[in-house]
PDB file of C-alpha atoms in Angstrom:
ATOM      1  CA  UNK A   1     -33.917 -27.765   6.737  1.00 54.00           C
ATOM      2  CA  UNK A   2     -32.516 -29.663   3.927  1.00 63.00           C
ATOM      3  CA  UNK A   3     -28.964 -29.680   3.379  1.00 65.00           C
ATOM      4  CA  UNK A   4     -28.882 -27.688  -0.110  1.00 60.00           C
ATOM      5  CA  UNK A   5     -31.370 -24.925   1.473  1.00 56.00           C
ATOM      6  CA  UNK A   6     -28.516 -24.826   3.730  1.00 54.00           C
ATOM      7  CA  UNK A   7     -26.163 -24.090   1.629  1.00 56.00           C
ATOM      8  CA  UNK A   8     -27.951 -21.844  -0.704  1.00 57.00           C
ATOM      9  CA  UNK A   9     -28.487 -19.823   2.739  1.00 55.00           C
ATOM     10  CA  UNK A  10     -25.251 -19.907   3.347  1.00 50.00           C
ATOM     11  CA  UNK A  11     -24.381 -18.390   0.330  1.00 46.00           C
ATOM     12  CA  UNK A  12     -26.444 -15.810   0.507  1.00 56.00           C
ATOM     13  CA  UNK A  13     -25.569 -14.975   3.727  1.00 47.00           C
ATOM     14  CA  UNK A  14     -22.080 -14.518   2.655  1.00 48.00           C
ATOM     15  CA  UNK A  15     -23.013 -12.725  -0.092  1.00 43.00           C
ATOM     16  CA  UNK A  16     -24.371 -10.033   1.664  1.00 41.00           C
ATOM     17  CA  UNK A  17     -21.963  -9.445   4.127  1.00 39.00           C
ATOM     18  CA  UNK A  18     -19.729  -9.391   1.301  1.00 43.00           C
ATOM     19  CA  UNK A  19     -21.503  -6.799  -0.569  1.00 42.00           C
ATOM     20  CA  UNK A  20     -21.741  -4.953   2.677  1.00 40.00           C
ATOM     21  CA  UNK A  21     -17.873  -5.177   3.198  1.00 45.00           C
ATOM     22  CA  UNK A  22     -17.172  -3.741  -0.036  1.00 43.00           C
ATOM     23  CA  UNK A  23     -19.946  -0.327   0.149  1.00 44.00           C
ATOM     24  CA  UNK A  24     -18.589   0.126   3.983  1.00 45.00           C
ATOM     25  CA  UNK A  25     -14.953   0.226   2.275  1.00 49.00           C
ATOM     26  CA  UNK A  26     -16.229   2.566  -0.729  1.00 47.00           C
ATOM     27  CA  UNK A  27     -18.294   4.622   2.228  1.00 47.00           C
ATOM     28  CA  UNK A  28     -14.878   4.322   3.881  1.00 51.00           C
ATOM     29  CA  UNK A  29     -13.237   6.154   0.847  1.00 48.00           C
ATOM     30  CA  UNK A  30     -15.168   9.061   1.318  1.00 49.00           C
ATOM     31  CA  UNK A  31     -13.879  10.269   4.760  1.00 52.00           C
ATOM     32  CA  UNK A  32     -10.251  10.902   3.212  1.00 55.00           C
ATOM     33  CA  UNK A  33      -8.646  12.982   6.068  1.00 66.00           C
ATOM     34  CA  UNK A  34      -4.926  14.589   4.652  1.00 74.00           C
ATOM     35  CA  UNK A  35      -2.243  14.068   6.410  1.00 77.00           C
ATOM     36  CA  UNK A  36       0.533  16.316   7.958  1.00 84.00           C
ATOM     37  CA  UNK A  37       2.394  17.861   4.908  1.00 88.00           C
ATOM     38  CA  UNK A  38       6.132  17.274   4.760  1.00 89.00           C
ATOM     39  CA  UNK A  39       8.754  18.154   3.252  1.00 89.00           C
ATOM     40  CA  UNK A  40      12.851  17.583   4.014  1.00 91.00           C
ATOM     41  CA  UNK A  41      14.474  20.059   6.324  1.00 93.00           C
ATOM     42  CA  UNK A  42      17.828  21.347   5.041  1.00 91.00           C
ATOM     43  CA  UNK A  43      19.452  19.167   3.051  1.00 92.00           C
ATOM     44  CA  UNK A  44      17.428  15.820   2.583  1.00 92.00           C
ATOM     45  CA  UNK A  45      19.137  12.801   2.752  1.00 94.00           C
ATOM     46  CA  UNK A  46      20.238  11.882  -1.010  1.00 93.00           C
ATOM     47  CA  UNK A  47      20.834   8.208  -0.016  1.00 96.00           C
ATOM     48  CA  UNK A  48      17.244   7.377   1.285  1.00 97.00           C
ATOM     49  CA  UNK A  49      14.005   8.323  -0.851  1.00 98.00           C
ATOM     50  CA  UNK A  50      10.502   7.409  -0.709  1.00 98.00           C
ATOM     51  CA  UNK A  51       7.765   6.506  -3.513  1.00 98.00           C
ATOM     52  CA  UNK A  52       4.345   5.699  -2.286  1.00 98.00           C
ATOM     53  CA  UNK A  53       0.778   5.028  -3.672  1.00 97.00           C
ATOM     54  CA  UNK A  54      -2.167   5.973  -1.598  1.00 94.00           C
ATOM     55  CA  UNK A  55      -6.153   6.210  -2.706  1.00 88.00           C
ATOM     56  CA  UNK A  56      -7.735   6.860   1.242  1.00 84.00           C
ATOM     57  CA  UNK A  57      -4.820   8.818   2.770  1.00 90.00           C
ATOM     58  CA  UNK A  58      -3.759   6.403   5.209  1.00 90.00           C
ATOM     59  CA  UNK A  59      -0.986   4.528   3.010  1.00 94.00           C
ATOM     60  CA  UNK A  60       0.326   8.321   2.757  1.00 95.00           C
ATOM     61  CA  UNK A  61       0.204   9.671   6.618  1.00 94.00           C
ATOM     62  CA  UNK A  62       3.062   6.143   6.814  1.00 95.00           C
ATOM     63  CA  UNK A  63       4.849   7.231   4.000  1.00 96.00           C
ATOM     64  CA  UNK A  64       5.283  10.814   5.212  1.00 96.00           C
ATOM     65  CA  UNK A  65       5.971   9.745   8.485  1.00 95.00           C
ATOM     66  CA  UNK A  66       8.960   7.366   6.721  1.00 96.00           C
ATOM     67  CA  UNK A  67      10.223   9.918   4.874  1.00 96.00           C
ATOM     68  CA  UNK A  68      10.282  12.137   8.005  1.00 95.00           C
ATOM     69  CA  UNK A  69      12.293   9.599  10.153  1.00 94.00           C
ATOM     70  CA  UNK A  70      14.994   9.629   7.294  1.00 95.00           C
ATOM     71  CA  UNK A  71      15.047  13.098   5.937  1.00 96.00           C
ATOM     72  CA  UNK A  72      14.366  11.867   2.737  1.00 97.00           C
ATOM     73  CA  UNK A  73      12.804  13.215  -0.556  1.00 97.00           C
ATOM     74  CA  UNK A  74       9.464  11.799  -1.052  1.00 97.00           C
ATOM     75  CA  UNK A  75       7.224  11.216  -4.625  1.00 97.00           C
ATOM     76  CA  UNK A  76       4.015  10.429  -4.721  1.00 97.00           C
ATOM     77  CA  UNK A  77       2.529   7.864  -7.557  1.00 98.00           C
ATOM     78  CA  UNK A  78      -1.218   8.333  -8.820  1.00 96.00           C
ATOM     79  CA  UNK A  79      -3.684   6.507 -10.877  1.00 94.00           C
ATOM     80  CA  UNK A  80      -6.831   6.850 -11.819  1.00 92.00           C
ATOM     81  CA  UNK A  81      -8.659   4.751  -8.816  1.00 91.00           C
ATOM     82  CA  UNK A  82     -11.353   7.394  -7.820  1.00 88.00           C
ATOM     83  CA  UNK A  83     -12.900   7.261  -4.434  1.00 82.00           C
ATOM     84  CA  UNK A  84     -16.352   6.295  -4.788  1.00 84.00           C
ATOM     85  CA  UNK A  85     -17.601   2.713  -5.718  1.00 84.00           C
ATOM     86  CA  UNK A  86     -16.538   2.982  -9.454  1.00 86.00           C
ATOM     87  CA  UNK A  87     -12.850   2.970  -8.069  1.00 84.00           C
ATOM     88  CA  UNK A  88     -13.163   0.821  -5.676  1.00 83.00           C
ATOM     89  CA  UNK A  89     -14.463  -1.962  -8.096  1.00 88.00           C
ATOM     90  CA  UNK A  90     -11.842  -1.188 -10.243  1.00 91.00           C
ATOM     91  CA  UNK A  91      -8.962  -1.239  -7.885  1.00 86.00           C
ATOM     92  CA  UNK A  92     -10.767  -4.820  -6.329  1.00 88.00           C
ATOM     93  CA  UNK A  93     -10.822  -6.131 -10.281  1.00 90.00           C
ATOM     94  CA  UNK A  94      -7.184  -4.736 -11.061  1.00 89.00           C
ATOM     95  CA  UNK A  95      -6.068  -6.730  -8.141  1.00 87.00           C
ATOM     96  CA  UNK A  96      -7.228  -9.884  -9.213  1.00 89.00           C
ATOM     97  CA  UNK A  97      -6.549  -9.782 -12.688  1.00 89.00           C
ATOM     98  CA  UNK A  98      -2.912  -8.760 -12.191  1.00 87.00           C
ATOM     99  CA  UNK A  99      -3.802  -5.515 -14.162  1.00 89.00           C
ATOM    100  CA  UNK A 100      -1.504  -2.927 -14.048  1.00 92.00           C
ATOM    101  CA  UNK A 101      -2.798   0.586 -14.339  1.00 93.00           C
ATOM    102  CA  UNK A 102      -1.227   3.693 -16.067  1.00 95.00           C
ATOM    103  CA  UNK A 103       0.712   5.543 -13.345  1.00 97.00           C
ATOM    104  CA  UNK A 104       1.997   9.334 -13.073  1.00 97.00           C
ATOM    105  CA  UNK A 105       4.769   9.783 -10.378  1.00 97.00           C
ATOM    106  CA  UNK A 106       6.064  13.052  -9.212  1.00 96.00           C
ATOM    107  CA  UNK A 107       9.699  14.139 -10.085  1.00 95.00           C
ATOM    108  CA  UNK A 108      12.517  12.412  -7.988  1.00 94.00           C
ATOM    109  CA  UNK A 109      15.820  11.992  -7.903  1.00 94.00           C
ATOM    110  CA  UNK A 110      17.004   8.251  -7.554  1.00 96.00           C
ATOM    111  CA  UNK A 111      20.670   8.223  -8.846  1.00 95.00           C
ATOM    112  CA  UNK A 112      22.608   8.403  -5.345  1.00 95.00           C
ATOM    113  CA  UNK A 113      19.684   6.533  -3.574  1.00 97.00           C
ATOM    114  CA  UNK A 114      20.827   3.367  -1.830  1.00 97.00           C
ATOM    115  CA  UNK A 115      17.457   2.519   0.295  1.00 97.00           C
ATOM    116  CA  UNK A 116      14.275   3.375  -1.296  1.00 98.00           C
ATOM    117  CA  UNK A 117      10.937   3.010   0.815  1.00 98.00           C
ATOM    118  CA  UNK A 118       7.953   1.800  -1.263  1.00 98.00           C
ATOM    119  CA  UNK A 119       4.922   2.310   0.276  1.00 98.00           C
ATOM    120  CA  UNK A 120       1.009   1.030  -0.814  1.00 97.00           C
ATOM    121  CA  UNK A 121      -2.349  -0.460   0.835  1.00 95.00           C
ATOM    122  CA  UNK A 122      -2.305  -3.997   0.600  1.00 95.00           C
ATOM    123  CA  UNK A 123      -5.104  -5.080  -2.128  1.00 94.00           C
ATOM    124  CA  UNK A 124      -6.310  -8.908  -2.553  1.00 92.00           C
ATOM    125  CA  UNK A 125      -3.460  -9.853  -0.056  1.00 93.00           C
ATOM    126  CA  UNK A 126      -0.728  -7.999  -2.532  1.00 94.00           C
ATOM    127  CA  UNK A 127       0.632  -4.699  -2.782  1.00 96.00           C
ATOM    128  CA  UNK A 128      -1.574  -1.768  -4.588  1.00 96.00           C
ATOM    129  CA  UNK A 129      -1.339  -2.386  -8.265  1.00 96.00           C
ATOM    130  CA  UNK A 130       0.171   0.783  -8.681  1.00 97.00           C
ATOM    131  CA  UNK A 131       3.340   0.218  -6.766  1.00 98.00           C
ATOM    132  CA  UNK A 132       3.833  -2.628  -9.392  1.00 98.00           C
ATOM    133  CA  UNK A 133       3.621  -0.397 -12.109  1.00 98.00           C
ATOM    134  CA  UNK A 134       5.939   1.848 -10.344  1.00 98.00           C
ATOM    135  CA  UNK A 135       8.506  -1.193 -10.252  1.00 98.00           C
ATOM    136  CA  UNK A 136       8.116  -1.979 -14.191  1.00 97.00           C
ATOM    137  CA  UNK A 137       8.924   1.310 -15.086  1.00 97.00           C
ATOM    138  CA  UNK A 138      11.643   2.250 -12.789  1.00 97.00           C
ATOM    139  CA  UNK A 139      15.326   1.408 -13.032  1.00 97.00           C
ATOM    140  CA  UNK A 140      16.199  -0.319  -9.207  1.00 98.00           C
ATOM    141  CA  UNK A 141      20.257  -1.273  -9.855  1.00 97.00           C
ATOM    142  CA  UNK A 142      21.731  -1.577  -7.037  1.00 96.00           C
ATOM    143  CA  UNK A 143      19.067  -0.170  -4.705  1.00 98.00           C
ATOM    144  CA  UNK A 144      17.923  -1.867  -1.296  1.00 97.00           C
ATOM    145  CA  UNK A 145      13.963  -2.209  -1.566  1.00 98.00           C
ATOM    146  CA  UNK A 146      11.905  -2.014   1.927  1.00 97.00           C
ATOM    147  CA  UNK A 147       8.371  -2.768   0.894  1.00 97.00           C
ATOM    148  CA  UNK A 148       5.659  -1.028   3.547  1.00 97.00           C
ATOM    149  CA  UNK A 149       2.120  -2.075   3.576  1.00 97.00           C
ATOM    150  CA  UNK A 150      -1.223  -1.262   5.254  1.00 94.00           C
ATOM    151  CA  UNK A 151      -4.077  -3.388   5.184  1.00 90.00           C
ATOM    152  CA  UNK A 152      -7.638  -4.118   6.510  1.00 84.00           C
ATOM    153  CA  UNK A 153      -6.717  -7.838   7.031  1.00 78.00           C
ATOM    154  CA  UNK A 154      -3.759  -9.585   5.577  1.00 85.00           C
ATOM    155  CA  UNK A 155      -1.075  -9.999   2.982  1.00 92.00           C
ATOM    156  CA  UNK A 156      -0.167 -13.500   1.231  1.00 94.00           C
ATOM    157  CA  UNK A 157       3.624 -14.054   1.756  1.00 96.00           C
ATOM    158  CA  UNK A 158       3.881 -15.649  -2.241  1.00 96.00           C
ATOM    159  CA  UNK A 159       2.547 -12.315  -3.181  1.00 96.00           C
ATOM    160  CA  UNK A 160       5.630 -10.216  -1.295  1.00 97.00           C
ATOM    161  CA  UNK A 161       7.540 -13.218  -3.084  1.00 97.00           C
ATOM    162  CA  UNK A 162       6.307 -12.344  -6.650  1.00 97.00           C
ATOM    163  CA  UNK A 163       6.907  -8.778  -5.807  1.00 97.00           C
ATOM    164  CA  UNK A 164      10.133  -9.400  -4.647  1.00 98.00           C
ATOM    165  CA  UNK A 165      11.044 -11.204  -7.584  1.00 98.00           C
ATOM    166  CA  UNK A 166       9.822  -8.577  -9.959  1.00 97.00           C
ATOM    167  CA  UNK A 167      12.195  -6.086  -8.200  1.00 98.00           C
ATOM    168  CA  UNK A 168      14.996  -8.312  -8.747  1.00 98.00           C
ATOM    169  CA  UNK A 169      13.880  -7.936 -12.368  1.00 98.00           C
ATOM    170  CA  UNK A 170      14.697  -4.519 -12.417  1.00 98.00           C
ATOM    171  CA  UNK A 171      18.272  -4.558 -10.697  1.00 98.00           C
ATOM    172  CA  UNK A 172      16.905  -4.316  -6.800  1.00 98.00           C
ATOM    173  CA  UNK A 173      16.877  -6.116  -3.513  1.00 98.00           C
ATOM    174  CA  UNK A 174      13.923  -6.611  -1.506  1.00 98.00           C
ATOM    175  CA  UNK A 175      15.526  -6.672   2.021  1.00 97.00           C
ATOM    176  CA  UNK A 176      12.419  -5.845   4.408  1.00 96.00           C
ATOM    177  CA  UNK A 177       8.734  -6.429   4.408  1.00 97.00           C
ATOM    178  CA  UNK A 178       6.704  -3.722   6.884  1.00 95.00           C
ATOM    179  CA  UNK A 179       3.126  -4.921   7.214  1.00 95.00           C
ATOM    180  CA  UNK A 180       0.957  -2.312   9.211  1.00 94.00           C
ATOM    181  CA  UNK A 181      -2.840  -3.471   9.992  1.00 89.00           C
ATOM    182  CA  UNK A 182      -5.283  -1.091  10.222  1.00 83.00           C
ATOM    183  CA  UNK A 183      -7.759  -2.982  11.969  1.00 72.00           C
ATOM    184  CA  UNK A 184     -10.667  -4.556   9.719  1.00 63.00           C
ATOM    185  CA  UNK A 185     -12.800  -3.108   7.331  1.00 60.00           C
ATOM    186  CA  UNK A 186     -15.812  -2.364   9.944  1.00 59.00           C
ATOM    187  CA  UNK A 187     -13.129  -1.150  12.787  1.00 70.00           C
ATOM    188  CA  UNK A 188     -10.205   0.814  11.812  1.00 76.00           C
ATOM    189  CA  UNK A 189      -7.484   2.125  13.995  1.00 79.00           C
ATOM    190  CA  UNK A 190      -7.093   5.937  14.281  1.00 81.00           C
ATOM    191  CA  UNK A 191      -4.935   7.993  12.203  1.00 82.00           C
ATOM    192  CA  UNK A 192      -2.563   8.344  15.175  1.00 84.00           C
ATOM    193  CA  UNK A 193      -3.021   4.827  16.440  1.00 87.00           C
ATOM    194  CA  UNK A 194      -1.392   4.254  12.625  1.00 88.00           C
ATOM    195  CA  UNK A 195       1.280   6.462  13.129  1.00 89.00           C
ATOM    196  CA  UNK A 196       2.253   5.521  16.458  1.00 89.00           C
ATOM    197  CA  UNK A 197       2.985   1.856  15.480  1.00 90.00           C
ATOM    198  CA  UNK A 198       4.867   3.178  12.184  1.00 90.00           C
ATOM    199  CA  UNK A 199       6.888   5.335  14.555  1.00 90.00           C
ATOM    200  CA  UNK A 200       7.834   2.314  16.622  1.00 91.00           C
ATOM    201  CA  UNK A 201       8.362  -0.492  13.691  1.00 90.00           C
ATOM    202  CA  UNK A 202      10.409   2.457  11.355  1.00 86.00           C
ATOM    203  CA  UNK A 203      14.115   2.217  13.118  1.00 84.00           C
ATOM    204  CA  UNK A 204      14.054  -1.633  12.979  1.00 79.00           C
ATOM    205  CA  UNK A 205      14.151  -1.077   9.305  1.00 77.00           C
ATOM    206  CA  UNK A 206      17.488   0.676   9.020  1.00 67.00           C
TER     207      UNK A 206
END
């Protein structure tokens, strides 16, 4: 076989699996399981709060399970990513283009916070282009930043820079970088594998 038949197979190859990667994630979508509700016992703890994006639920089970560890108030941020291929191709394109999308978040409080938990899937190797949005629009003087992330495969460490960076921006500190892996896109971890490792990696974050 020549050596351009070779690589024209090649491509193709990788084409394929690539197409299959992305319908197995948008097939993925589809089997959105809820997670335990919460909400803080007694008197939640005003200096800790957590913000979090989530499209397939699992982003959400960790930032629940955060907010639970710390007693603290919790806000969820949505955008219009649907789950079926249509959002999945737009989150993937949002993600490369740096786009960021038009965000609702639910009401929280965030004047005595000192730590504030953000919590997103990890898309292209960065944080969900929500959580960025979240960031432009949100006033962070003086607050300690711990960035949480779940993933299929990996995050780039100049993207947690840039993010980093843009939280500065806004009067924050990025002090600590959670990355939880979910497995890969044809094997995940269960729900309670997830939670298990969040459980363990949470009170090194204090």
């Amino acid at each position: 076989m020549s050596t351009r038949k070779s690589i024209l197979l090649l491509a193709l190859t990788m084409a394929v699996l690539g197409i299959a990667a992305f319908a197995l994630m948008a097939v993925k979508d589809r089997t959105y399981v809820a997670s335990e509700a919460y909400a803080p016992v007694g008197e939640p703890n005003r200096a800790t709060a957590v913000a979090y994006y989530s499209r397939s639920g699992h982003s959400e089970a960790v930032a629940r399970e955060v907010a639970r560890s710390f007693n603290a108030p919790i806000a969820r941020i949505s955008a219009d990513y649907p789950l079926d291929f249509s959002g999945q191709g737009k989150a993937v394109s949002d993600a490369n283009a740096g786009e960021l999308p038009r965000i609702e978040v639910e009401p929280i409080d965030l004047v005595s916070v000192r730590r504030l938990f953000l919590v997103s899937p990890t898309w292209m190797f960065r944080p969900a282009t929500p959580l960025w949005s979240y960031v432009e629009q949100t006033d962070l003087t003086g607050k300690e930043i711990v960035l949480v992330t779940t993933g299929n495969s990996r995050f780039e460490q100049t993207e947690i820079d840039a993010f980093a960076r843009r939280v500065e921006a806004r009067g924050g500190r990025l002090i600590h970088h959670l990355f939880l892996r979910r497995g890969r896109v044809y094997w995940q971890k269960s729900r309670g594998d997830l939670l298990a490792e969040a459980r363990a990696r949470i009170p090194h974050l204090e």
